[in-house]
Coordinates of C-alpha atoms (C1' of nucleotides) and ligand atoms in Angstrom, one line a residue:
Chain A
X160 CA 185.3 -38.4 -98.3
X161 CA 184.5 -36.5 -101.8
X162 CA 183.1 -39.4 -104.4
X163 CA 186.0 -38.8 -106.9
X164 CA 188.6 -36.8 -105.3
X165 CA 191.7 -38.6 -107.3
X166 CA 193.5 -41.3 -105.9
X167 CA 197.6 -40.4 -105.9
X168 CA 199.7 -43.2 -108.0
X169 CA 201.5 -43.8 -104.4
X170 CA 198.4 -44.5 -102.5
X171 CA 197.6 -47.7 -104.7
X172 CA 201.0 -49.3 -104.4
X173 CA 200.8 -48.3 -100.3
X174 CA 197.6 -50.6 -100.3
X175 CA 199.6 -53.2 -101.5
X176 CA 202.0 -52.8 -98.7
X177 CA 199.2 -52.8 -96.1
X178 CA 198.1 -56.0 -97.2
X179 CA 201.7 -57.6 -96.7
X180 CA 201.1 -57.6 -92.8
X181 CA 197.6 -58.2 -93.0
X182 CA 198.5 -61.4 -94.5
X183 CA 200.1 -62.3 -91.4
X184 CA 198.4 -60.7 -88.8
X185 CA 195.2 -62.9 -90.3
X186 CA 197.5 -66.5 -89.9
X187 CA 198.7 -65.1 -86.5
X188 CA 195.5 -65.0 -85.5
X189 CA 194.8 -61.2 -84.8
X190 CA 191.6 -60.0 -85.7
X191 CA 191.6 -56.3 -85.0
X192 CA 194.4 -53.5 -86.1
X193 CA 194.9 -50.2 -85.2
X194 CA 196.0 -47.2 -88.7
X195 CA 199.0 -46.9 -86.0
X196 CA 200.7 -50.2 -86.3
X197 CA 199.6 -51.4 -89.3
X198 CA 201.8 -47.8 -90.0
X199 CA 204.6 -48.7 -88.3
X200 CA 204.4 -52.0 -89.8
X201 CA 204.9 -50.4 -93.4
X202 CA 207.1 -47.6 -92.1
X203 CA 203.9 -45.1 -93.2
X204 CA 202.4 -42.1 -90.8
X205 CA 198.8 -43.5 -89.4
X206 CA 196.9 -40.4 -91.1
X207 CA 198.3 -41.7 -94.5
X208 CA 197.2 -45.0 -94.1
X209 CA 193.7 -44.0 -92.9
X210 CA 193.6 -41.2 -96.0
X211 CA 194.4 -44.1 -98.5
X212 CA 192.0 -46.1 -96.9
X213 CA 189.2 -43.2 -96.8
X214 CA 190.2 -43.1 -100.3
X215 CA 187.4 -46.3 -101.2
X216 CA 185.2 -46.4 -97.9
X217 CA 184.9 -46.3 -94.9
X218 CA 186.6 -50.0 -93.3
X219 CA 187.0 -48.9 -89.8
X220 CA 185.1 -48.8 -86.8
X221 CA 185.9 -45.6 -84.3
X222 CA 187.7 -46.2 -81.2
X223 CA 188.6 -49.4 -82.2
X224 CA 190.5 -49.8 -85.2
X225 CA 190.1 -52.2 -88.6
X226 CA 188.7 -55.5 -88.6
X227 CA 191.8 -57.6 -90.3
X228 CA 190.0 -60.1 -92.3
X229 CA 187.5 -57.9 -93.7
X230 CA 190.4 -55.1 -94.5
X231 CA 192.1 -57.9 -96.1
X232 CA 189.1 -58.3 -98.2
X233 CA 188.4 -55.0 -99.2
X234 CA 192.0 -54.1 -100.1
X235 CA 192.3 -57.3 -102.1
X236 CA 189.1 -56.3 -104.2
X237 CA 190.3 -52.7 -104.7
X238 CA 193.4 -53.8 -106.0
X239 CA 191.5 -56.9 -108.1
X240 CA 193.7 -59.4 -106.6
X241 CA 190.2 -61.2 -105.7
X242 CA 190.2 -62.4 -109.3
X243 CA 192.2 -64.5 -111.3
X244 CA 194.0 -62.7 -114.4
X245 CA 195.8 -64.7 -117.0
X246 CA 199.2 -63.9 -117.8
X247 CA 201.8 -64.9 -120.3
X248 CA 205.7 -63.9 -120.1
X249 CA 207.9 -62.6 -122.6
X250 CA 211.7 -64.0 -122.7
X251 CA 212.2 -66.9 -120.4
X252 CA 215.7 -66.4 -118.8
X253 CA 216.7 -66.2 -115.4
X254 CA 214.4 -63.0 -114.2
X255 CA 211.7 -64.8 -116.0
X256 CA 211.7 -68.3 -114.6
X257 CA 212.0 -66.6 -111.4
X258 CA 208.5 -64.8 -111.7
X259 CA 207.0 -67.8 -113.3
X260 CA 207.7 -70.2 -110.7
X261 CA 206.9 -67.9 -108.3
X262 CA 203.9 -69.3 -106.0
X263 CA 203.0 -66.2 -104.6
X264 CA 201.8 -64.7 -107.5
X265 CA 199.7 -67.6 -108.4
X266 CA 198.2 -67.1 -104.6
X267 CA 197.8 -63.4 -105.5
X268 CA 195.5 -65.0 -108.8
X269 CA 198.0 -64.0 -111.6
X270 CA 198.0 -67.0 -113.8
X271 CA 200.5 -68.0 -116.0
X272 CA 199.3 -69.7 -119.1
X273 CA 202.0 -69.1 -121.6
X274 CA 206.0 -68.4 -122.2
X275 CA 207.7 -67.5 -124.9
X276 CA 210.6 -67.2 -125.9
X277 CA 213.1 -66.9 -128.7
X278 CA 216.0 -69.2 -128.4
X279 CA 215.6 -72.3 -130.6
X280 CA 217.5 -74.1 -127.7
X281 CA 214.5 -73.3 -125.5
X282 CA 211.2 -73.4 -127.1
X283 CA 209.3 -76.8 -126.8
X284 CA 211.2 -77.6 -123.1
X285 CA 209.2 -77.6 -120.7
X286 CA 208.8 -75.1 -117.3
X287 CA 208.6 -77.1 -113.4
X288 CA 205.9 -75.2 -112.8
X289 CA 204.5 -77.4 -115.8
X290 CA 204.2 -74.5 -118.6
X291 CA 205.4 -75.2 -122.4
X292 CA 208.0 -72.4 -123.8
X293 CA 206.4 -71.7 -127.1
X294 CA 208.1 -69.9 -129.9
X295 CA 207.5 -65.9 -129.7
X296 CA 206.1 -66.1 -133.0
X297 CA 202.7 -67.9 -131.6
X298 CA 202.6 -65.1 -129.4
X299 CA 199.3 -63.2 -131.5
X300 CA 197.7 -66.7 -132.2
X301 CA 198.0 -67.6 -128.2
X302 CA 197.2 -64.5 -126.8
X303 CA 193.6 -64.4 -128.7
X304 CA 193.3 -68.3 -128.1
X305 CA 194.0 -68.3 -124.1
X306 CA 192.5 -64.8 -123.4
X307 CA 195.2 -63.9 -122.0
X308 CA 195.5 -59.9 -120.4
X309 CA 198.5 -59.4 -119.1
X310 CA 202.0 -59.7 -121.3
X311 CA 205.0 -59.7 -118.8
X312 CA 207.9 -58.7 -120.8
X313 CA 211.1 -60.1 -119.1
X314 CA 213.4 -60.0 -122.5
X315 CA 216.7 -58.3 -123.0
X316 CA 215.9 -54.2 -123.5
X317 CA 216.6 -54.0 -127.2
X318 CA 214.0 -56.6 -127.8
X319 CA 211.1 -54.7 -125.2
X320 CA 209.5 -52.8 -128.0
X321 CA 209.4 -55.0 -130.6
X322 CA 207.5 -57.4 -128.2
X323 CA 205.7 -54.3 -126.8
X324 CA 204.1 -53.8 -130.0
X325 CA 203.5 -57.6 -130.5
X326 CA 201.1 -57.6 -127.5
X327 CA 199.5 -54.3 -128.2
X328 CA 199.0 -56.3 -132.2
X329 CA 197.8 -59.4 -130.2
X330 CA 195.4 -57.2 -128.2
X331 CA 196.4 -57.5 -125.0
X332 CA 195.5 -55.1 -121.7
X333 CA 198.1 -54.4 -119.8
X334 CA 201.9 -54.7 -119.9
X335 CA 204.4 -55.4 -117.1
X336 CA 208.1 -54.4 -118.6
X337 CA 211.2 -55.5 -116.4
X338 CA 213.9 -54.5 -118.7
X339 CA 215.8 -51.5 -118.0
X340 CA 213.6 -49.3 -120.7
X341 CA 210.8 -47.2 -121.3
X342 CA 207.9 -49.0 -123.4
X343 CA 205.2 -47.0 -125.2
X344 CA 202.1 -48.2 -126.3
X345 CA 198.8 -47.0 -127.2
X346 CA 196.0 -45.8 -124.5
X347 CA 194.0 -49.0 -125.2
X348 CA 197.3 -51.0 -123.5
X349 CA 198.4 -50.0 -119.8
X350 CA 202.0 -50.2 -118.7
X351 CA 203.8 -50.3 -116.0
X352 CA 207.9 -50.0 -116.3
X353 CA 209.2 -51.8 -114.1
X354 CA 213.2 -51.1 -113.8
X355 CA 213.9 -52.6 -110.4
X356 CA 218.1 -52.0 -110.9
X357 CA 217.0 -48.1 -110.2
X358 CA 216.8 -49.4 -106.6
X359 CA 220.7 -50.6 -106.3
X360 CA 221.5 -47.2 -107.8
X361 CA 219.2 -45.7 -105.1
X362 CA 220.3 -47.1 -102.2
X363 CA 224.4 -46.5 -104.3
X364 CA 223.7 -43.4 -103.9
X365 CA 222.7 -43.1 -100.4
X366 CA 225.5 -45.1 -99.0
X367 CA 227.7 -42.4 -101.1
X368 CA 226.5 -39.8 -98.8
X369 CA 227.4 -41.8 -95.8
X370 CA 230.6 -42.2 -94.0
X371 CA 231.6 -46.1 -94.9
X372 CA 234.0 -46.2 -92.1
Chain B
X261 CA 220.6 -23.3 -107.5
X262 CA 220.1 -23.1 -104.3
X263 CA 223.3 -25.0 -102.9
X264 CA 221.6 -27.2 -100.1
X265 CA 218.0 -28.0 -101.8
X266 CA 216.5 -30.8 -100.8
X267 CA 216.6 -33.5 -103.8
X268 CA 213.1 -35.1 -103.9
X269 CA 213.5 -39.0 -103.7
X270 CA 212.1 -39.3 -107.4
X271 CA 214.8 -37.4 -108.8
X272 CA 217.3 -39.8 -107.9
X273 CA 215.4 -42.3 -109.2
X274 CA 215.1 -40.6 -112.5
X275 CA 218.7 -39.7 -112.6
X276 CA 219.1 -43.2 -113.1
X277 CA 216.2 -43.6 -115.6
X278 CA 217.9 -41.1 -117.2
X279 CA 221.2 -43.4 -117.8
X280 CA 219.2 -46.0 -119.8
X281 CA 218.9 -43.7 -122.6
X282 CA 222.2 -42.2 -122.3
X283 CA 223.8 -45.3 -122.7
X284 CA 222.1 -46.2 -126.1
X285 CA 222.9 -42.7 -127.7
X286 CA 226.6 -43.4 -126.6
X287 CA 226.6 -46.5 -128.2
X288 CA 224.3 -45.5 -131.8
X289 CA 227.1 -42.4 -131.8
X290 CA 224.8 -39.8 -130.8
X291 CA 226.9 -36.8 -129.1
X292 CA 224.6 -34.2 -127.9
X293 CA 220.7 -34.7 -126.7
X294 CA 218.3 -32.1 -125.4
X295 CA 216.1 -32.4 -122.3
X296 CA 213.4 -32.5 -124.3
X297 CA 214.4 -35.8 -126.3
X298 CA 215.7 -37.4 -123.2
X299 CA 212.8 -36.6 -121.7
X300 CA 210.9 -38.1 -124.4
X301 CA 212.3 -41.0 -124.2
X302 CA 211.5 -41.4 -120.4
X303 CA 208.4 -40.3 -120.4
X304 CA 208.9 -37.5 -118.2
X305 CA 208.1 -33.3 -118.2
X306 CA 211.8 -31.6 -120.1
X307 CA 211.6 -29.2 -117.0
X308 CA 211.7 -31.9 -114.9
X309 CA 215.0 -33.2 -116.4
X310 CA 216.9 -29.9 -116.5
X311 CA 215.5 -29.1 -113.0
X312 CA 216.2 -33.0 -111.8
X313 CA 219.9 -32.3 -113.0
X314 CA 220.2 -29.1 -111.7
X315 CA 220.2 -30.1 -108.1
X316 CA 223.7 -31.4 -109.0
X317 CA 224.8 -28.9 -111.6
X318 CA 225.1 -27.2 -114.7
X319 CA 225.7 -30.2 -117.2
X320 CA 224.4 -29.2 -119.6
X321 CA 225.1 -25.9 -122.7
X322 CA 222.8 -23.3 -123.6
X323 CA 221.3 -23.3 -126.8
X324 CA 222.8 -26.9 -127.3
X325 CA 222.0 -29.8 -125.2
X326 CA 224.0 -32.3 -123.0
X327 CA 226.6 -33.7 -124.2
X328 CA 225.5 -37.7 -124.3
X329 CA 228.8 -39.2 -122.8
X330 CA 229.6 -36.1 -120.3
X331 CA 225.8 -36.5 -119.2
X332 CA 226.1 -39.9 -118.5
X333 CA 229.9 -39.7 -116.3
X334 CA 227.7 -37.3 -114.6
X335 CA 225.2 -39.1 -113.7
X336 CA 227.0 -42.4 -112.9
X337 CA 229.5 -40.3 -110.4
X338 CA 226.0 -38.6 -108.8
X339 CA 224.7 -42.3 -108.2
X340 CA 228.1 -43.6 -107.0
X341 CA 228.1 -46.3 -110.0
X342 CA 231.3 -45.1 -111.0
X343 CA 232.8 -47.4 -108.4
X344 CA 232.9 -51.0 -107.4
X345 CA 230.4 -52.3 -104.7
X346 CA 230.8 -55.5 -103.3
X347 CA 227.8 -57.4 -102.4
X348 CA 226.6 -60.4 -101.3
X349 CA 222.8 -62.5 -101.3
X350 CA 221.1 -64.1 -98.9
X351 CA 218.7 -66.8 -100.3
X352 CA 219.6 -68.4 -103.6
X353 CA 216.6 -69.7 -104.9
X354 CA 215.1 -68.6 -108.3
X355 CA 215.2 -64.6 -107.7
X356 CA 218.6 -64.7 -106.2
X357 CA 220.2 -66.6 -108.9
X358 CA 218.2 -64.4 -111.3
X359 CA 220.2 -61.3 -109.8
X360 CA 223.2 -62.9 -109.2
X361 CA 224.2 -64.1 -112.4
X362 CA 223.1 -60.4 -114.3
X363 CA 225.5 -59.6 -116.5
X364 CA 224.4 -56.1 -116.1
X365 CA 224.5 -55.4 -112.5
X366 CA 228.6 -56.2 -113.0
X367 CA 228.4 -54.1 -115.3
X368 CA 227.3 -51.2 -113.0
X369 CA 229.3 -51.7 -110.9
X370 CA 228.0 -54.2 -108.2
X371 CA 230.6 -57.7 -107.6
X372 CA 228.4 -60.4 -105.7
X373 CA 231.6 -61.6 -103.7
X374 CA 229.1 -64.2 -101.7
X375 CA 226.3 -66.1 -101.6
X376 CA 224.5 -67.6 -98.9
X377 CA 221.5 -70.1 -98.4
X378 CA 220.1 -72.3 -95.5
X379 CA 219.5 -75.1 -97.3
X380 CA 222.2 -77.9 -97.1
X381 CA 221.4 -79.1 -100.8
X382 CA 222.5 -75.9 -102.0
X383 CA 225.6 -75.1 -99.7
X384 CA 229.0 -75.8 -101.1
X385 CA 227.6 -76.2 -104.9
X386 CA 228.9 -73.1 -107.3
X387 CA 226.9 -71.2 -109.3
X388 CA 227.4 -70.4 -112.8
X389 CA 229.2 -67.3 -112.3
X390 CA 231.8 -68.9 -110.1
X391 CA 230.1 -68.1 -107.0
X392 CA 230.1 -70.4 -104.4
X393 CA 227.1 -70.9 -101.9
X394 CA 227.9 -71.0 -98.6
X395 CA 226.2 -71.3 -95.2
X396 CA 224.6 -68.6 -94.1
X397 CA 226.3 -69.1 -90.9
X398 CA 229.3 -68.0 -91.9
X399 CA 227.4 -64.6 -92.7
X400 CA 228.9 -62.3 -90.2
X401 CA 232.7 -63.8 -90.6
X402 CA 232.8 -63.5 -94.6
X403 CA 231.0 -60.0 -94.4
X404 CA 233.7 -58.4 -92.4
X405 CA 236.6 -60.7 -94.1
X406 CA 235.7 -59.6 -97.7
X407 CA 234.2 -56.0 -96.4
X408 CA 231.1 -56.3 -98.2
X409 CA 229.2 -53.2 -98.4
X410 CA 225.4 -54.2 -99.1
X411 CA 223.6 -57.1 -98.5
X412 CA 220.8 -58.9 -101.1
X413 CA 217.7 -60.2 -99.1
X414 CA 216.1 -62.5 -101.3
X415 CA 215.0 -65.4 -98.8
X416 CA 211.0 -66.2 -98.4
X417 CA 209.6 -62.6 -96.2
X418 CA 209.5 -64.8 -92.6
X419 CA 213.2 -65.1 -92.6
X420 CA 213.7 -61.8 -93.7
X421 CA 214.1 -59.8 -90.8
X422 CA 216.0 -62.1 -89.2
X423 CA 218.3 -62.0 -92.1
X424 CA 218.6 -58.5 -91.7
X425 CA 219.3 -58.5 -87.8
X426 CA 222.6 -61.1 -89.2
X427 CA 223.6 -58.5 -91.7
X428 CA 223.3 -55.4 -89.3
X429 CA 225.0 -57.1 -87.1
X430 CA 227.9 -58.0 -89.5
X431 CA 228.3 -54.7 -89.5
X432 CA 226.8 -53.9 -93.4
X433 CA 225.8 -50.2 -94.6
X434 CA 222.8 -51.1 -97.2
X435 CA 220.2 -53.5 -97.4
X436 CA 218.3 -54.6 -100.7
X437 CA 215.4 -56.7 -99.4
X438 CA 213.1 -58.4 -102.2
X439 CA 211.3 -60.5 -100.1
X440 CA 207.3 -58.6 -99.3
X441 CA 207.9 -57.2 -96.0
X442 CA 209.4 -53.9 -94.6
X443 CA 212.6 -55.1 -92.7
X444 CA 213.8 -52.5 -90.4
X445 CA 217.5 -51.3 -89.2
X446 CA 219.1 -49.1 -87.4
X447 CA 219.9 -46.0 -88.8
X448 CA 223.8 -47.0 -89.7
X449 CA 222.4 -49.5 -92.2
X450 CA 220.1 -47.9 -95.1
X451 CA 217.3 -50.5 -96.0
X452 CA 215.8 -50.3 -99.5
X453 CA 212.8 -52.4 -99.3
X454 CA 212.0 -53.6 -103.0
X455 CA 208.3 -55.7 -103.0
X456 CA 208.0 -55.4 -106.8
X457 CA 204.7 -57.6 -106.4
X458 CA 203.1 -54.1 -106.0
X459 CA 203.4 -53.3 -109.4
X460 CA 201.6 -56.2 -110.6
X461 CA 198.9 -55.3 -107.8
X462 CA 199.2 -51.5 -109.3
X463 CA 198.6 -52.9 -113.0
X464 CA 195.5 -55.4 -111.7
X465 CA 194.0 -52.0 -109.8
X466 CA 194.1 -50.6 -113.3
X467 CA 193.0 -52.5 -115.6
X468 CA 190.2 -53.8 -113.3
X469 CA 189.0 -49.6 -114.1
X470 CA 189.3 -50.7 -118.0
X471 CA 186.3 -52.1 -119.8
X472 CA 188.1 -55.5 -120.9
X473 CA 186.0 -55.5 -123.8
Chain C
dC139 C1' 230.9 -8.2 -135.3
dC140 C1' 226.2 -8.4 -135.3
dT141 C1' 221.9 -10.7 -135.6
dA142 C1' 219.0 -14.7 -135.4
dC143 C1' 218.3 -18.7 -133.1
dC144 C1' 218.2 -22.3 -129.7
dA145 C1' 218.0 -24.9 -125.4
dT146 C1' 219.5 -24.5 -120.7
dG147 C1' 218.8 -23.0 -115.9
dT148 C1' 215.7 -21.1 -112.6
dG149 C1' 212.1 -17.9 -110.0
dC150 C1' 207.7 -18.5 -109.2
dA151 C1' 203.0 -20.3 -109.4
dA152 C1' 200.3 -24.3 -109.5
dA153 C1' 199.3 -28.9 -108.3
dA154 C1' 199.7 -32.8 -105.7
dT155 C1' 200.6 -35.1 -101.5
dT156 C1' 201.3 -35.6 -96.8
dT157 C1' 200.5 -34.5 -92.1
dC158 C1' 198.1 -32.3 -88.4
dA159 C1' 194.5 -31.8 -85.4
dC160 C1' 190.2 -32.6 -83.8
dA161 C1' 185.1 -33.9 -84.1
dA162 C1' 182.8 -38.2 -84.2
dT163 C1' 181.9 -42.5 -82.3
dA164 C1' 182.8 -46.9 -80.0
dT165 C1' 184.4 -49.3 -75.8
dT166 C1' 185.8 -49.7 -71.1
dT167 C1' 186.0 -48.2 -66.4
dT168 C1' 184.3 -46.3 -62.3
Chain D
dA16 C1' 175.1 -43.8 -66.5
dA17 C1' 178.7 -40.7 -66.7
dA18 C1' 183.6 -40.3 -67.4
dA19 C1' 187.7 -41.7 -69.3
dT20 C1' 189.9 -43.7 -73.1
dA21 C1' 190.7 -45.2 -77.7
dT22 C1' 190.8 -44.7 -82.6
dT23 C1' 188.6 -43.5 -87.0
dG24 C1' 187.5 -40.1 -90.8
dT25 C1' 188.4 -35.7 -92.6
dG26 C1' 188.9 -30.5 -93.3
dA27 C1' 192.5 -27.6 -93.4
dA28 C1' 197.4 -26.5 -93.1
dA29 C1' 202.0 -27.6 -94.3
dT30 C1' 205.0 -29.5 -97.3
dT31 C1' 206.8 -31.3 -101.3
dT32 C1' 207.0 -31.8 -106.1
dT33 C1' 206.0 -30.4 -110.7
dG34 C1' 205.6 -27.4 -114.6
dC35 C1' 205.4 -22.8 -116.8
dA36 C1' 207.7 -19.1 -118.8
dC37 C1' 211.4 -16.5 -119.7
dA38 C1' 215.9 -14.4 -119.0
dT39 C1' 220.4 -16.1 -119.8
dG40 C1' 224.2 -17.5 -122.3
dG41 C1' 226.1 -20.0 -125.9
dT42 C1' 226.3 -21.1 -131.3
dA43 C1' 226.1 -20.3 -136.1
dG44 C1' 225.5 -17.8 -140.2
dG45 C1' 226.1 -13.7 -142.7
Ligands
NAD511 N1 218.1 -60.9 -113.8 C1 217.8 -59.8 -113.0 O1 218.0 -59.8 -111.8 C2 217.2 -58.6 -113.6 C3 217.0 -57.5 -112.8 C4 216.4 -56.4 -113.4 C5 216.1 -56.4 -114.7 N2 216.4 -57.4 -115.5 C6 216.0 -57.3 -116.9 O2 215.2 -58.4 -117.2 C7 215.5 -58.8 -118.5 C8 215.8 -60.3 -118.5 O3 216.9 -60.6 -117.6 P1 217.5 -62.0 -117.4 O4 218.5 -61.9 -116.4 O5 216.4 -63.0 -117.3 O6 218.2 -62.2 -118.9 P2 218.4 -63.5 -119.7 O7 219.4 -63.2 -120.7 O8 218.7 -64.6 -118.7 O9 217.0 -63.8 -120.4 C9 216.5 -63.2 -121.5 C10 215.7 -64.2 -122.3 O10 214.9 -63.5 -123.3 C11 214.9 -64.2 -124.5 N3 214.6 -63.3 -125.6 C12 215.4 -62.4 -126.2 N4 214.8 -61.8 -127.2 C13 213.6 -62.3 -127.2 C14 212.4 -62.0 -128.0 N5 212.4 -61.1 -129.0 N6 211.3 -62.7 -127.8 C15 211.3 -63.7 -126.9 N7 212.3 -64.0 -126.0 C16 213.4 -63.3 -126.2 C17 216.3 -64.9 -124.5 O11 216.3 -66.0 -125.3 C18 216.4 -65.2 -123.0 O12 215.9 -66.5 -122.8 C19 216.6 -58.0 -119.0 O13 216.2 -56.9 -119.8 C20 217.3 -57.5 -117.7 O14 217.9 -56.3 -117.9 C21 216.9 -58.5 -114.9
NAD512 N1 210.5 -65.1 -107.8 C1 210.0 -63.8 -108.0 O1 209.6 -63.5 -109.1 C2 209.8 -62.9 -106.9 C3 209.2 -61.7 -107.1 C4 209.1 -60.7 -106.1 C5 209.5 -61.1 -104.8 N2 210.0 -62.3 -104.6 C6 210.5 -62.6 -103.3 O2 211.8 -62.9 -103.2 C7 212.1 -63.9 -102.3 C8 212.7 -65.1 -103.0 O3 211.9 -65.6 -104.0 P1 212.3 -66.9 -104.8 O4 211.3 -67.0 -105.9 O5 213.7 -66.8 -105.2 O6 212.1 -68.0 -103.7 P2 212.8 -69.4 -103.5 O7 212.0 -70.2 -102.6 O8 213.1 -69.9 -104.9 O9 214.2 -69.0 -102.8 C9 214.3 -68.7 -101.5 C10 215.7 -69.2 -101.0 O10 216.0 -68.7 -99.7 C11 216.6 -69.7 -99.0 N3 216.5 -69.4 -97.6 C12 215.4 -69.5 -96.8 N4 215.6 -69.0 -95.5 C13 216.9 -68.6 -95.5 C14 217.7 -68.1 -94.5 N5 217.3 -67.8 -93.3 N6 219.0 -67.8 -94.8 C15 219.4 -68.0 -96.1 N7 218.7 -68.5 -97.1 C16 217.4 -68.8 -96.8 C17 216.0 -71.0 -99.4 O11 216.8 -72.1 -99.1 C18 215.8 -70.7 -100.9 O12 217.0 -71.1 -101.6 C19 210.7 -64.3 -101.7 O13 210.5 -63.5 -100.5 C20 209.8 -63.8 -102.7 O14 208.5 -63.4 -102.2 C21 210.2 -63.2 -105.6

DNA sequence: CCTACCATGTGCAAAATTTCACAATATTTT
DNA sequence: AAAATATTGTGAAATTTTGCACATGGTAGG
């Protein structure tokens, strides 16, 4: 494989997906997997999932197939899930709970170390996972004092910028933005828009095309 | 344009990235935007909005722009969000309620007319929205009785295809599944399989390439 | 009515991505 | 130990998607 042929966008989030059944396969008990099911596992064509693969190294072994727990591994560190990152989330309503409580991203080693919100009615109560809601305006002070690198923005969309450009201020790394919007910041801050109601309208749009009986 | 192109997956996608915009210009009064603007705004190539609409027509008028409030009629009758879907969810813990009670998915266009859970704690009490939950045993009966159109998976991913088997049978067109696993159907139901986890995997890949300072 | 101007719509080239097809290599069978 | 079988890694072909560049058609000002 050429050292720094460039790695498609889709081939990154399709290592993610790999690592779904690998996850399982691992608890099940299997220690050996073939590019052809772990494929039809994640709905992919086996020469993609070996080409993504190829992509970082060579994981394999010919003739037999990929060596579950240490794929596991090596997808895990690739994607820096084999490291804990310290989060903090934006706008603590319903979408926003739900991603902090989640347990599975704690597994995954995104931690959660601050909320903030801006409703008076909800600052200073306190999360089940354990976490205070803080006012927004501590957002610059907390950010530097809890190192944190990863703002997730779950606020409504009007208010995405403004606490875009809050984080970028605070000098945070990386932005996750759920609200349906585009987010800008500067080079130094990556983002990732992530409008997950594009989906309904996806599969709307689909079922338009088919006969609904 | 050529009448039977193929529309690349993406395009659909931005058609309804595309919207977000559109809806703010309607609303701040703007009447007519260029593809460069909206394009702007979505972070996207201008060619690749006019070429993006142009699969489904001419929208748009030379030397002018798109008319903001046309545009987005356009767009919403393309995606089939010009209509009522009804819906239900599977799984109501702290994503489902999250969707569930979004003002904005109503507001689209998609009426959760049921909700279902396993867990006896949560059967029979009503969510905020008026929505009661009921057992998912009754899944197959209130699907056909209250013809709903698309099912919501959001129960943990070992239940999921299992859930999806229940729906399928029931005799539902679409699938939403947001639990992390690729649930399959037959080809009479369309499955959109929605792990957003991979975008915070995606981020982590990135900034693990970032001097952190 | 003519001219200057502007932004769309689109043919075509370029780029990116996916898939094929097969050499390379490990294991199992005879 | 040779043959048969299995499955990876990858160059090259096929396909898909994007972006350029400009003709086209509409507007506005004189
Ligand atoms: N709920 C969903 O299923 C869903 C799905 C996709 C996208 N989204 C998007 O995610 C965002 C949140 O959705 P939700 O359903 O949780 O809404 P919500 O109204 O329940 O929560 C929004 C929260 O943000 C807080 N907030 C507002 N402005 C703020 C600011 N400047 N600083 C800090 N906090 C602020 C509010 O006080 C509130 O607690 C919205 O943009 C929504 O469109 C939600
Ligand atoms: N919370 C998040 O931010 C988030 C993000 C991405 C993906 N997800 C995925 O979405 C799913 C739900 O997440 P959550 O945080 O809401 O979890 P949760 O545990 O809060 O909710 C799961 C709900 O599903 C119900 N359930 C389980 N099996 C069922 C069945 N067979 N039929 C009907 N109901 C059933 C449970 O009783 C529970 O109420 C999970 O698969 C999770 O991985 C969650």
């Amino acid at each position: 494989m050429k050292k720094t042929a460039k790695i498609p966008y889709a081939a990154i989030e399709r290592l993610a997906l790999y690592s779904r059944p690998l996850k399982v396969l691992l608890k099940t008990g299997v220690t050996v997997v073939s590019s052809e099911k772990l494929a039809e596992y994640c709905g992919v064509n086996p020469a993609q999932v070996r080409k993504d693969l190829a992509y970082f190294g060579e994981f394999g072994v010919r003739g037999v197939g990929y060596d579950v727990n240490d794929l596991l591994r090596e997808i895990q560190s690739i994607l820096a899930t084999d490291r804990e990152w310290t989060l903090c989330i934006i706008g603590v309503g319903n979408l926003g709970h739900a991603i902090v409580e989640n347990d599975n991203f704690r597994e995954m080693g995104y931690r959660f170390v601050a909320a903030f919100d801006k409703d008076q009615e909800k600052i200073s109560k306190r999360l089940p996972c354990g976490l205070l809601i803080e006012s927004v305006e501590r957002l610059r002070d907390v950010v530097r004092l809890r190192n944190i690198q990863i703002g997730v923005i779950t606020t409504p969309p009007d208010e995405a910028q403004r606490v875009t450009d809050l984080l970028v201020d605070a000098g945070i790394k990386g932005i996750l933005n759920f609200s349906p919007t585009q987010v800008k910041a500067p080079k130094s801050c990556v983002v990732e828009n992530v409008d997950f109601a594009v989906r309904f309208e996806h599969l709307a749009y689909h079922l338009s095309k088919v006969p609904l009986k």
